[in-house]
Short mmCIF file of C-alpha atoms and ligand atoms in Angstrom, two decimals:
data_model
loop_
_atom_site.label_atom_id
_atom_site.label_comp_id
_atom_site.label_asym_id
_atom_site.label_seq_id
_atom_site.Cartn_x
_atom_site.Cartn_y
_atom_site.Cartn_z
CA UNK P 17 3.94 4.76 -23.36
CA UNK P 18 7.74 3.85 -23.95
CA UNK P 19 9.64 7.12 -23.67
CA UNK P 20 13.04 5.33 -22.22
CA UNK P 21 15.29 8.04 -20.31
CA UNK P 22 18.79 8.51 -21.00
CA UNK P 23 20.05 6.45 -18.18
CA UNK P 24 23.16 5.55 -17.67
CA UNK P 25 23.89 2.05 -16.34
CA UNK P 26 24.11 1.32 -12.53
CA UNK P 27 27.87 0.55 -12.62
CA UNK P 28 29.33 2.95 -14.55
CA UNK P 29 28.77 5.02 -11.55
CA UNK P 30 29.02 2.81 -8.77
CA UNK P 31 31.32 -0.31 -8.63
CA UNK P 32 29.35 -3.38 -6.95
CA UNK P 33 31.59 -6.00 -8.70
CA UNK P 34 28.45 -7.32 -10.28
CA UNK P 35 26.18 -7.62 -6.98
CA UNK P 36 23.94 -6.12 -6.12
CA UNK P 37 23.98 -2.29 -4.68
CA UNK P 38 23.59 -2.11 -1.27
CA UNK P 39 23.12 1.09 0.90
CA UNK P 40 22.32 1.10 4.40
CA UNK P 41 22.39 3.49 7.38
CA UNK P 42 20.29 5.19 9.91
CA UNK P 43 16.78 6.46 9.00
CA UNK P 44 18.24 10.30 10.48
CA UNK P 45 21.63 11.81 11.37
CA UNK P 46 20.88 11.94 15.22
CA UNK P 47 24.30 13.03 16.48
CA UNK P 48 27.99 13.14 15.28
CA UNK P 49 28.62 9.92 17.16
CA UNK P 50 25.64 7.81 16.12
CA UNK P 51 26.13 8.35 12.73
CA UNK P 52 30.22 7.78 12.02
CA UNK P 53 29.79 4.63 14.39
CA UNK P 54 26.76 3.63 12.24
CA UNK P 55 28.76 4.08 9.14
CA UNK P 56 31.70 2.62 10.65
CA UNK P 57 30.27 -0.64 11.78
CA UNK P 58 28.35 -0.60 8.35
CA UNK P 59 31.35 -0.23 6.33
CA UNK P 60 33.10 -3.15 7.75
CA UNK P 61 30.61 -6.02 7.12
CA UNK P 62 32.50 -5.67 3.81
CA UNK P 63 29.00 -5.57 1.78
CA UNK P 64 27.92 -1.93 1.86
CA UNK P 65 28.31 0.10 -1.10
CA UNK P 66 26.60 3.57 0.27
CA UNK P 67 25.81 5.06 3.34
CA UNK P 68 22.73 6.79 3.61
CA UNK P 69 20.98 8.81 6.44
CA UNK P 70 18.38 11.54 6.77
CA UNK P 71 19.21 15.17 7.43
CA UNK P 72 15.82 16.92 6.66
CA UNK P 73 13.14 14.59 7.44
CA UNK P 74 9.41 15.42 5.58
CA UNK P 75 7.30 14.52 8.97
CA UNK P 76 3.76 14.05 8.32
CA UNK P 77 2.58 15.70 11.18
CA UNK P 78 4.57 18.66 12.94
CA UNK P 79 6.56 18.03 16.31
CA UNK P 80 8.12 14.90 15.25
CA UNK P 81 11.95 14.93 14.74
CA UNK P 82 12.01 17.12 11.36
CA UNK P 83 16.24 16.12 11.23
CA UNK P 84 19.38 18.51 12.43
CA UNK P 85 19.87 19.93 8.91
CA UNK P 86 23.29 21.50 8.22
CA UNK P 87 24.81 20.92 11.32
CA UNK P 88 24.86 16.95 10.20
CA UNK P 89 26.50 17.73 6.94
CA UNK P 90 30.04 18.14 8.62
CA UNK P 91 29.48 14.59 10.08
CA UNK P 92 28.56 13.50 6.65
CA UNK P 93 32.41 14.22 6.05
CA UNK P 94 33.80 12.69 8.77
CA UNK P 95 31.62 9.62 8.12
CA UNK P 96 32.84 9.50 4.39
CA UNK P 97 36.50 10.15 5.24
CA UNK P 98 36.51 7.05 8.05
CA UNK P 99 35.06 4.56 5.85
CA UNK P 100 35.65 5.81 2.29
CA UNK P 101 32.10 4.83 1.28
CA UNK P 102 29.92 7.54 -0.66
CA UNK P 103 26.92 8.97 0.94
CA UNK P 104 23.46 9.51 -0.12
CA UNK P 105 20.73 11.79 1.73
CA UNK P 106 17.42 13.13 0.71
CA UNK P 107 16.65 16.71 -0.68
CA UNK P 108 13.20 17.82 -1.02
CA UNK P 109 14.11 21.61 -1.87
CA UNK P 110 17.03 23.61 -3.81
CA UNK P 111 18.26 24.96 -0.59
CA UNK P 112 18.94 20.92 0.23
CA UNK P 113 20.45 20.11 -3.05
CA UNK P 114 22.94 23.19 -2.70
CA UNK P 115 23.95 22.51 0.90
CA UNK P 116 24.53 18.54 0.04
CA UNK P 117 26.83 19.27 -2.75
CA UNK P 118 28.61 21.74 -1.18
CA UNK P 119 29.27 19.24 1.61
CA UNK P 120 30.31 16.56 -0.38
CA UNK P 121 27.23 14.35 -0.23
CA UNK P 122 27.77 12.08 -3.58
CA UNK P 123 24.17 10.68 -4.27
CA UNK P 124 20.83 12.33 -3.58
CA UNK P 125 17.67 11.08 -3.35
CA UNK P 126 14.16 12.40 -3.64
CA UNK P 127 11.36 11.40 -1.06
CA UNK P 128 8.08 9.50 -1.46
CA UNK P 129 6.40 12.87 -0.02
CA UNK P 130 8.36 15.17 -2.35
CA UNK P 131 7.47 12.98 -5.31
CA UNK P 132 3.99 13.26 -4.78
CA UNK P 133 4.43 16.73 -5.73
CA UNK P 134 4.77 17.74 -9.70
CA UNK P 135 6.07 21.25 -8.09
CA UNK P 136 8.55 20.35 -5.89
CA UNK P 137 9.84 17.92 -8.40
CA UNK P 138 9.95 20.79 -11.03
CA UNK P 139 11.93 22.72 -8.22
CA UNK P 140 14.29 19.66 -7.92
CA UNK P 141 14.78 19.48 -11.35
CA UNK P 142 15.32 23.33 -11.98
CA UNK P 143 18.03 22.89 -9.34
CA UNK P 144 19.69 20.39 -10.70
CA UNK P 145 20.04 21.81 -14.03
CA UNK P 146 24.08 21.45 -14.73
CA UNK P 147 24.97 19.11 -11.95
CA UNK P 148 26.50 15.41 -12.71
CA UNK P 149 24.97 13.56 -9.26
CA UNK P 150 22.91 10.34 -9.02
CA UNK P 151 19.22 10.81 -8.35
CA UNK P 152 17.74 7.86 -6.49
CA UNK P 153 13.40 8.68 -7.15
CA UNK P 154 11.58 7.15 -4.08
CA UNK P 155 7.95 6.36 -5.37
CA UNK P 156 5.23 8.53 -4.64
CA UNK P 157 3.29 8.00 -1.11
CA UNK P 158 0.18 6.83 -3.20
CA UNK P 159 -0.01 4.23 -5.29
CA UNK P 160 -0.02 7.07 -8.61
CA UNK P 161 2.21 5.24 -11.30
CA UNK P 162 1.94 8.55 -13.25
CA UNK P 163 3.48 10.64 -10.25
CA UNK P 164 6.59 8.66 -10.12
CA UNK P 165 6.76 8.28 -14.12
CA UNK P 166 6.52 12.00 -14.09
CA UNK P 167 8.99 12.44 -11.46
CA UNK P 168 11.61 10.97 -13.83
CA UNK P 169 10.70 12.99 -16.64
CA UNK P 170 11.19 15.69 -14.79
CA UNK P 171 14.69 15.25 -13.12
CA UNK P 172 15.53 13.38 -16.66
CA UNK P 173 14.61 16.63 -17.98
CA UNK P 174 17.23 18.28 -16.37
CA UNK P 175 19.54 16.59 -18.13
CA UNK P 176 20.71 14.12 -15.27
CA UNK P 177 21.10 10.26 -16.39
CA UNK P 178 22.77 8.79 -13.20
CA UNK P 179 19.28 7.71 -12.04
CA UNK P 180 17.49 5.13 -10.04
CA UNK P 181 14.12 3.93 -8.68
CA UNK P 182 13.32 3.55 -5.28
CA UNK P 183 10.24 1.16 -4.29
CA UNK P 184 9.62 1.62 -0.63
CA UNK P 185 5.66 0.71 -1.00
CA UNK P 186 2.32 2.37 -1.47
CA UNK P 187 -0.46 3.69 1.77
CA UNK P 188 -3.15 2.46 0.94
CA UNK P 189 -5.42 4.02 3.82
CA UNK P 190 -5.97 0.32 5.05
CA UNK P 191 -5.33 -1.65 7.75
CA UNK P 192 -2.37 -3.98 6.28
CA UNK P 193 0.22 -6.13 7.42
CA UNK P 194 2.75 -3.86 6.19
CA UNK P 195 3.37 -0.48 7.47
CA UNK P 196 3.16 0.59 3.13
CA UNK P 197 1.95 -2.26 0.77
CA UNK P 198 4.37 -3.23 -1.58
CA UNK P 199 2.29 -3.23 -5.08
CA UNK P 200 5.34 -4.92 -6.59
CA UNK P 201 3.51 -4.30 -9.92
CA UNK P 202 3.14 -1.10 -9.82
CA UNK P 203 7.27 -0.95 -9.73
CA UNK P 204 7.38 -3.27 -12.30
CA UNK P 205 4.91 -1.90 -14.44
CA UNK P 206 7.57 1.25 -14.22
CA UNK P 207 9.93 -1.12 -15.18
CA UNK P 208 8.38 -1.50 -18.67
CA UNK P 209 8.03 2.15 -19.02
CA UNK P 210 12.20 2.61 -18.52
CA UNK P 211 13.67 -0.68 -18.87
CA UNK P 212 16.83 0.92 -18.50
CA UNK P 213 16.22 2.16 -15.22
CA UNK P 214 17.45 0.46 -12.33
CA UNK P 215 15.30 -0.26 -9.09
CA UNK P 216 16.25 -0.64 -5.67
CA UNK P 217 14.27 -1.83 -2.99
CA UNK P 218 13.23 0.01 0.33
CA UNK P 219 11.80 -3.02 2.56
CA UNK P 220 12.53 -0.99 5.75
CA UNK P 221 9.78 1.59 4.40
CA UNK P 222 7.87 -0.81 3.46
CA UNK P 223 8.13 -3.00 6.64
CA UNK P 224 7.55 -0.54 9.36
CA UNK P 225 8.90 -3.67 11.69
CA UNK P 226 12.32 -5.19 11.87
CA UNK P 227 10.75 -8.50 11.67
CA UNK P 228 9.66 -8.34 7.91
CA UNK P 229 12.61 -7.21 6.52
CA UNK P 230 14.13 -10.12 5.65
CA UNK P 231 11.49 -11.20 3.20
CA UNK P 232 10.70 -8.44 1.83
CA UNK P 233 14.23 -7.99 0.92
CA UNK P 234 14.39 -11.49 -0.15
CA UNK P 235 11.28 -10.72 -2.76
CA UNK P 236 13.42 -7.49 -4.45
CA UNK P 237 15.77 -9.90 -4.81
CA UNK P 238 13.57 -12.47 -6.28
CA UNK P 239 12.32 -9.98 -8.38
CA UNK P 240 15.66 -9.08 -10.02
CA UNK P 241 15.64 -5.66 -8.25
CA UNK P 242 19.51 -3.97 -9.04
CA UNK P 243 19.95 -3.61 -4.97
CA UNK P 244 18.46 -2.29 -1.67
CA UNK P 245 18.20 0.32 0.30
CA UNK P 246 18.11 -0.37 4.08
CA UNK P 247 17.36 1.71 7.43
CA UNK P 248 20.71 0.29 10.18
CA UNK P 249 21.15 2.30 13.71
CA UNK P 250 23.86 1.17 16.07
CA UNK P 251 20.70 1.31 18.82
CA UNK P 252 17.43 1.01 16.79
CA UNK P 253 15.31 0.83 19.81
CA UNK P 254 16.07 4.53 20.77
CA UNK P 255 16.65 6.17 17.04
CA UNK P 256 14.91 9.28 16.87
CA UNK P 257 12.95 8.40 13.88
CA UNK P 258 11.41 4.95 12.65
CA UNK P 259 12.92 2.87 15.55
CA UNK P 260 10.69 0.01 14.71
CA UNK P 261 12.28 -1.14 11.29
CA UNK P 262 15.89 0.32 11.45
CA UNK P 263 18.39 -2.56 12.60
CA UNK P 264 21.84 -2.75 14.15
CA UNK P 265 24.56 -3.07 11.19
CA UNK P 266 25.42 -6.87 12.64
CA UNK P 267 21.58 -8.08 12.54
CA UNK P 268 21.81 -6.28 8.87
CA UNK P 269 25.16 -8.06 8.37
CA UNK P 270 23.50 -11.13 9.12
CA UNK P 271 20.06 -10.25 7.51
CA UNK P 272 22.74 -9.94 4.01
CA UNK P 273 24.17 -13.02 4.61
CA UNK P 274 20.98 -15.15 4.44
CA UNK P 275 20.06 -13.18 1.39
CA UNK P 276 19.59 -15.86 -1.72
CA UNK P 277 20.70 -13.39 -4.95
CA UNK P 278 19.74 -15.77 -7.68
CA UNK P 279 21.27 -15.64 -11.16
CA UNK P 280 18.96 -13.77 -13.99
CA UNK P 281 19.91 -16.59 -16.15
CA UNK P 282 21.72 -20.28 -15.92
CA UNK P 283 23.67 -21.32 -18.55
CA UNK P 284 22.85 -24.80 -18.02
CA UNK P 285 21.70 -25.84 -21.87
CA UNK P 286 19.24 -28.32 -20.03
CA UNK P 287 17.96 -25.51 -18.02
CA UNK P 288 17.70 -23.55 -20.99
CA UNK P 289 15.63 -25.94 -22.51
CA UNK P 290 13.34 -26.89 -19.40
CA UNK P 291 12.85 -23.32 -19.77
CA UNK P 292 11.75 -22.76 -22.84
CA UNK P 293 9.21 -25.68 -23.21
CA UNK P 294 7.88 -24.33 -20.04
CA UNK P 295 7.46 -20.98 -21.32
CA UNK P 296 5.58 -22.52 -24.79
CA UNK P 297 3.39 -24.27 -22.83
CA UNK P 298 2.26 -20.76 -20.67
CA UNK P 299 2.08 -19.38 -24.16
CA UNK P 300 -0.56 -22.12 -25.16
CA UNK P 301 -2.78 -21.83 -21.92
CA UNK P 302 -2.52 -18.09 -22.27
CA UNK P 303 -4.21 -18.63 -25.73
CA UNK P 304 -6.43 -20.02 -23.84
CA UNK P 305 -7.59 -18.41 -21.54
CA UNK P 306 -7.83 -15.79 -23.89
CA UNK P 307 -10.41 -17.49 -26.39
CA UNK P 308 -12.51 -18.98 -23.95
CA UNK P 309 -12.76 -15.46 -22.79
CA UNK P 310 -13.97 -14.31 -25.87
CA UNK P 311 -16.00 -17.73 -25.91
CA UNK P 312 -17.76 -16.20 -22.91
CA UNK P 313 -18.31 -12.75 -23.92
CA UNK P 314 -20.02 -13.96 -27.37
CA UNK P 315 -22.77 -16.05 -24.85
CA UNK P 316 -23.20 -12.94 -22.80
CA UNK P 317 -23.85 -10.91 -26.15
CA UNK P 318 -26.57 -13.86 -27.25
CA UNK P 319 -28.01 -13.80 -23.58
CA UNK P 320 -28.31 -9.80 -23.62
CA UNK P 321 -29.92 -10.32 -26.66
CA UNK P 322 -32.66 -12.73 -24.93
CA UNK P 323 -33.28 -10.45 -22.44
CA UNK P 324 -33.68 -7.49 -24.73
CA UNK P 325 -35.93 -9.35 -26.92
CA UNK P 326 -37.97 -10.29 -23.77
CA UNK P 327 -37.30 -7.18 -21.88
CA UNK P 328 -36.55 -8.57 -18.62
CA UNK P 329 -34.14 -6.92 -16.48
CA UNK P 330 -29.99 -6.65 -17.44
CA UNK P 331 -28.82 -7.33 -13.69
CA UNK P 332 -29.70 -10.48 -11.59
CA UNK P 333 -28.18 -10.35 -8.29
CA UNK P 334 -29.12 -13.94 -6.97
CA UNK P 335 -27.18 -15.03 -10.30
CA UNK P 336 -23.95 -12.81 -9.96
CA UNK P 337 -23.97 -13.98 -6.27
CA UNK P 338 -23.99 -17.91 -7.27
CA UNK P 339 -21.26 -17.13 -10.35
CA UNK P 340 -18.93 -15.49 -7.86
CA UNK P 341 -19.22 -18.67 -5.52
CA UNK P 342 -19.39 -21.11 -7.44
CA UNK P 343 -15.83 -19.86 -9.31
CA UNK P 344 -14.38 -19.21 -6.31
CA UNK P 345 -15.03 -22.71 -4.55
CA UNK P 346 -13.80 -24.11 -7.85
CA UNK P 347 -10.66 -22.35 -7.49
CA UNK P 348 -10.27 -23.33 -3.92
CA UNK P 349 -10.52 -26.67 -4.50
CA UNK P 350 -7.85 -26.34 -7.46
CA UNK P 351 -5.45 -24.97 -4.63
CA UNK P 352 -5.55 -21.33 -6.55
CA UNK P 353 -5.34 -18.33 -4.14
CA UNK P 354 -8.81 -17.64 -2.84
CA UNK P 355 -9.08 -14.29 -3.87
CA UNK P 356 -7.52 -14.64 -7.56
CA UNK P 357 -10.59 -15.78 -8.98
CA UNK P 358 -12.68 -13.89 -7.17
CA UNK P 359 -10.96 -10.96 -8.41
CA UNK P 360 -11.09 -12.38 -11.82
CA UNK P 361 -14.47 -13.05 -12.44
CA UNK P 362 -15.03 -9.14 -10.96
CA UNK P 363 -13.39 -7.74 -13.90
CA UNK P 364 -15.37 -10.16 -16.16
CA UNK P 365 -18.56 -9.81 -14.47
CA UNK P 366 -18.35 -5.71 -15.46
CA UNK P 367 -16.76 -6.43 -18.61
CA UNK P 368 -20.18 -8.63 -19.25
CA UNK P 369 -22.48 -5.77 -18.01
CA UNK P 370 -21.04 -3.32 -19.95
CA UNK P 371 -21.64 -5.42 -23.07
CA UNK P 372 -25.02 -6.35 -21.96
CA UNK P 373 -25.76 -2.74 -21.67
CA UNK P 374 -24.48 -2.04 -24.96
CA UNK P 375 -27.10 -4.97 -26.47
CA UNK P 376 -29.84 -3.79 -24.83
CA UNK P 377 -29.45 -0.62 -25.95
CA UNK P 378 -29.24 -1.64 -29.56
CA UNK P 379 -32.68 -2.15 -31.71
CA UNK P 380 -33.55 -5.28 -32.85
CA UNK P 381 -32.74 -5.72 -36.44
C1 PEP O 410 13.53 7.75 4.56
O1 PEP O 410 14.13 7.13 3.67
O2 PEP O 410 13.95 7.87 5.71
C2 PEP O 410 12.21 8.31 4.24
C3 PEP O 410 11.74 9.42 4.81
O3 PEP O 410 11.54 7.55 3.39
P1 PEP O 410 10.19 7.75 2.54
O4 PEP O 410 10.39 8.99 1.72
O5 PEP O 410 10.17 6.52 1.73
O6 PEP O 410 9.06 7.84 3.51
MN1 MN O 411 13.01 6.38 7.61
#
C-alpha cells in the first residue's frame, strides 16, 4: 500500500531552525498556576517549541481525574500570551475541537484511545472539515498498524495536511519493562506507508517512569524521528495524572541537553564511501541469506517427499525441539541476540510445515 497523504512539511508550519520539534508540558491542566508556571519555566530552557497539556483526559477506568475541561482553556491563553509559544491539547470529540479553536489552542492532537476508534475518528474528521490546524495522530492503544493508517486517511480526508505521527507505544497485555512497548517497527513500518509524514516520539507514554525517558528519547532520536513529545510538571510527584513519568522542566532541560541528535547524513566523502561499501556488502549477505533459504526449503520439499512416499508422520517433535536448540546455541555462541534466531527459525519451521503439508498432500507422479 503507498497511498502518500498530502502532507505538508514539518516546518512550513512550525519554525525549529532545523532541530528537531520539541513539545513538552504537563500530562493535565491541573490549575491556572501549575500550568502558566509549567509553561513558563518550559519556555525559558530556550529549546521548547510547543506547549502541550491535557484538558479532557480519556481515563480508562471512571473516577480517575477525567481533566477540568473549559475552565482550563482561559489558562491556555494566559499560558500562550506569557511565553509566546503555541499550544497543543487533545480532542477526542467535535465539542473539543470547537471549544480549542475558539480558545486559541494552535495544534490538536488525537489520542491513542480515540484512534482506536474508526467512529470517533470519522467524527474528528467530519469536524474538522474546513479548518487549517495541525493534527498530531497518537497511535492506536493496540499494536493495529491499520487503525492508525486509517486514522490518517481519515483526518487526511478532511482535507487537513498539517499532520503528524505520534508513537507513544503499544499494550501489549504483558508484563514489560515499559509501561507501553515501543514496537519501533510498527512506526516505521508507517513510515513507509507516508514517507512524507513526520513522527514524533512520546517516550513519557511509553515509559510510564521518569527513569527511562532518557533513552527512549535518545532511540527516536536515533531513529531519525522529526521531534518529541514530552510529559514536564513543575511538581511531578503530586500531578494529578501520570506522576510517575512527567518531569520538572529543569530535569527535562537537562534530559535535552544530553540528547545526541545525530546528522541524517555526513558529508565526509570518506564517510560516504565507508558507507556505501558497507551497504554492498549487507546487500551480498542479504542474497544470501535469501538463497540458502530457498536452499533449505527445496530439502524440506525432497524430505516431505520421503515421508510421503513412506507415509510416516509430517511432524517430529523430538526433531523440531533439537533444530530450535541447536540454532539457538549456535547463535549464542556467535554473540547474536538469544532470541533472534529463535524467532527465526519459528517462522521457518512453519514456513517448512506448510510446504510439507502441501507435498504430502500431492500424489505421487
Ligand atoms: C496524554 O498525552 O496525556 C495521553 C493521554 O496520552 P495517550 O493518548 O498516548 O495515552
Ligand atoms: Mn499523560
Amino acid at each position: 500500500m503507498k497511498v502518500d497523504l498530502a502532507v505538508e512539511p514539518l516546518d512550513s508550519w512550525i519554525d525549529t531552525n532545523g532541530k528537531p520539534l520539541i513539545i513538552a508540558g504537563p500530562c493535565s491542566a491541573e490549575t491556572e498556576d501549575q500550568l502558566v508556571e509549567t509553561a513558563r519555566q518550559l519556555a525559558a530552557l530556550g529549546e521548547v517549541h510547543v506547549i502541550r497539556a491535557g484538558v479532557w483526559k480519556p481515563r480508562t477506568r471512571p473516577g480517575s481525574f477525567e481533566g477540568m475541561g473549559e475552565a482550563a482553556l482561559p489558562w491556555i491563553q494566559r499560558a500562550k500570551a506569557e511565553t509566546g509559544l503555541p499550544f497543543a491539547v487533545e480532542v477526542a470529540t467535535p465539542e473539543h475541537i470547537e471549544l480549542a479553536l475558539k480558545y486559541g489552542v494552535d495544534i490538536l492532537w488525537i489520542g491513542a484511545r480515540t484512534t482506536v476508534n474508526p467512529f470517533n475518528v470519522q467524527e474528528i474528521a467530519d469536524a474538522l472539515r474546513g479548518v487549517d490546524v495541525p493534527v498530531l495522530i497518537k497511535n492506536p492503544v493496540n499494536p493495529d498498524l491499520a487503525l492508525w493508517v486509517g486514522a490518517f486517511e481519515r483526518i487526511a480526508g478532511a482535507g487537513i495536511k498539517k499532520l503528524g505521527a505520534i508513537h507513544r507505544g503499544f499494550a501489549t497485555g504483558e508484563d514489560t519493562k515499559y509501561r507501553n512497548v515501543p514496537m519501533w517497527q510498527l512506526a516505521i513500518e508507517l513510515k513507509s506507508i507516508f514517507p512524507h509524514l513526520p513522527i514524533i516520539g512520546d517516550p513519557s507514554h511509553m515509559a510510564g517512569k521518569r527513569a527511562y525517558l532518557n533513552e527512549l528519547a535518545q532511540m527516536a532520536m536515533d531513529l531519525n524521528y522529526d521531534g518529541l513529545i514530552v510529559e514536564s510538571h513543575i511538581d511531578p510527584d503530586n500531578a494529578w495524572s501520570d506522576a510517575a513519568q512527567q518531569l520538572t522542566p529543569k530535569a527535562f532541560g537537562e534530559m535535552l541537553d544530553h540528547l545526541q541528535i545525530r546528522q541524517v547524513e555526513s558529508p565526509s566523502l570518506e564517510f560516504q564511501n565507508a558507507m556505501d561499501k558497507t551497504r554492498r556488502n549487507i546487500d551480498n549477505v542479504d542474497r544470501q541469506i535469501v538463497e540458502m533459504l530457498a536452499a533449505r526449503m527445496g530439502l524440506v520439499e525432497r524430505l516431505a517427499e520421503y515421508k510421503r512416499d513412506n507415509n510416516v508422520t509430517l511432524f517430529q517433535p523430538d526433531r523440531w525441539t533439537e533444530i530450535l536448540k541447536t540454532r539457538a546455541d549456535l547463535g549464542k555462541k556467535l554473540g547474536l541476540y538469544p532470541e533472534l534466531v529463535e524467532e527465526i527459525y519459528k517462522i521457518v519451521h512453519m514456513e517448512s510445515i506448510r510446504k510439507q503439508t502441501e507435498v504430502m498432500n500431492s500424489t505421487t507422479v
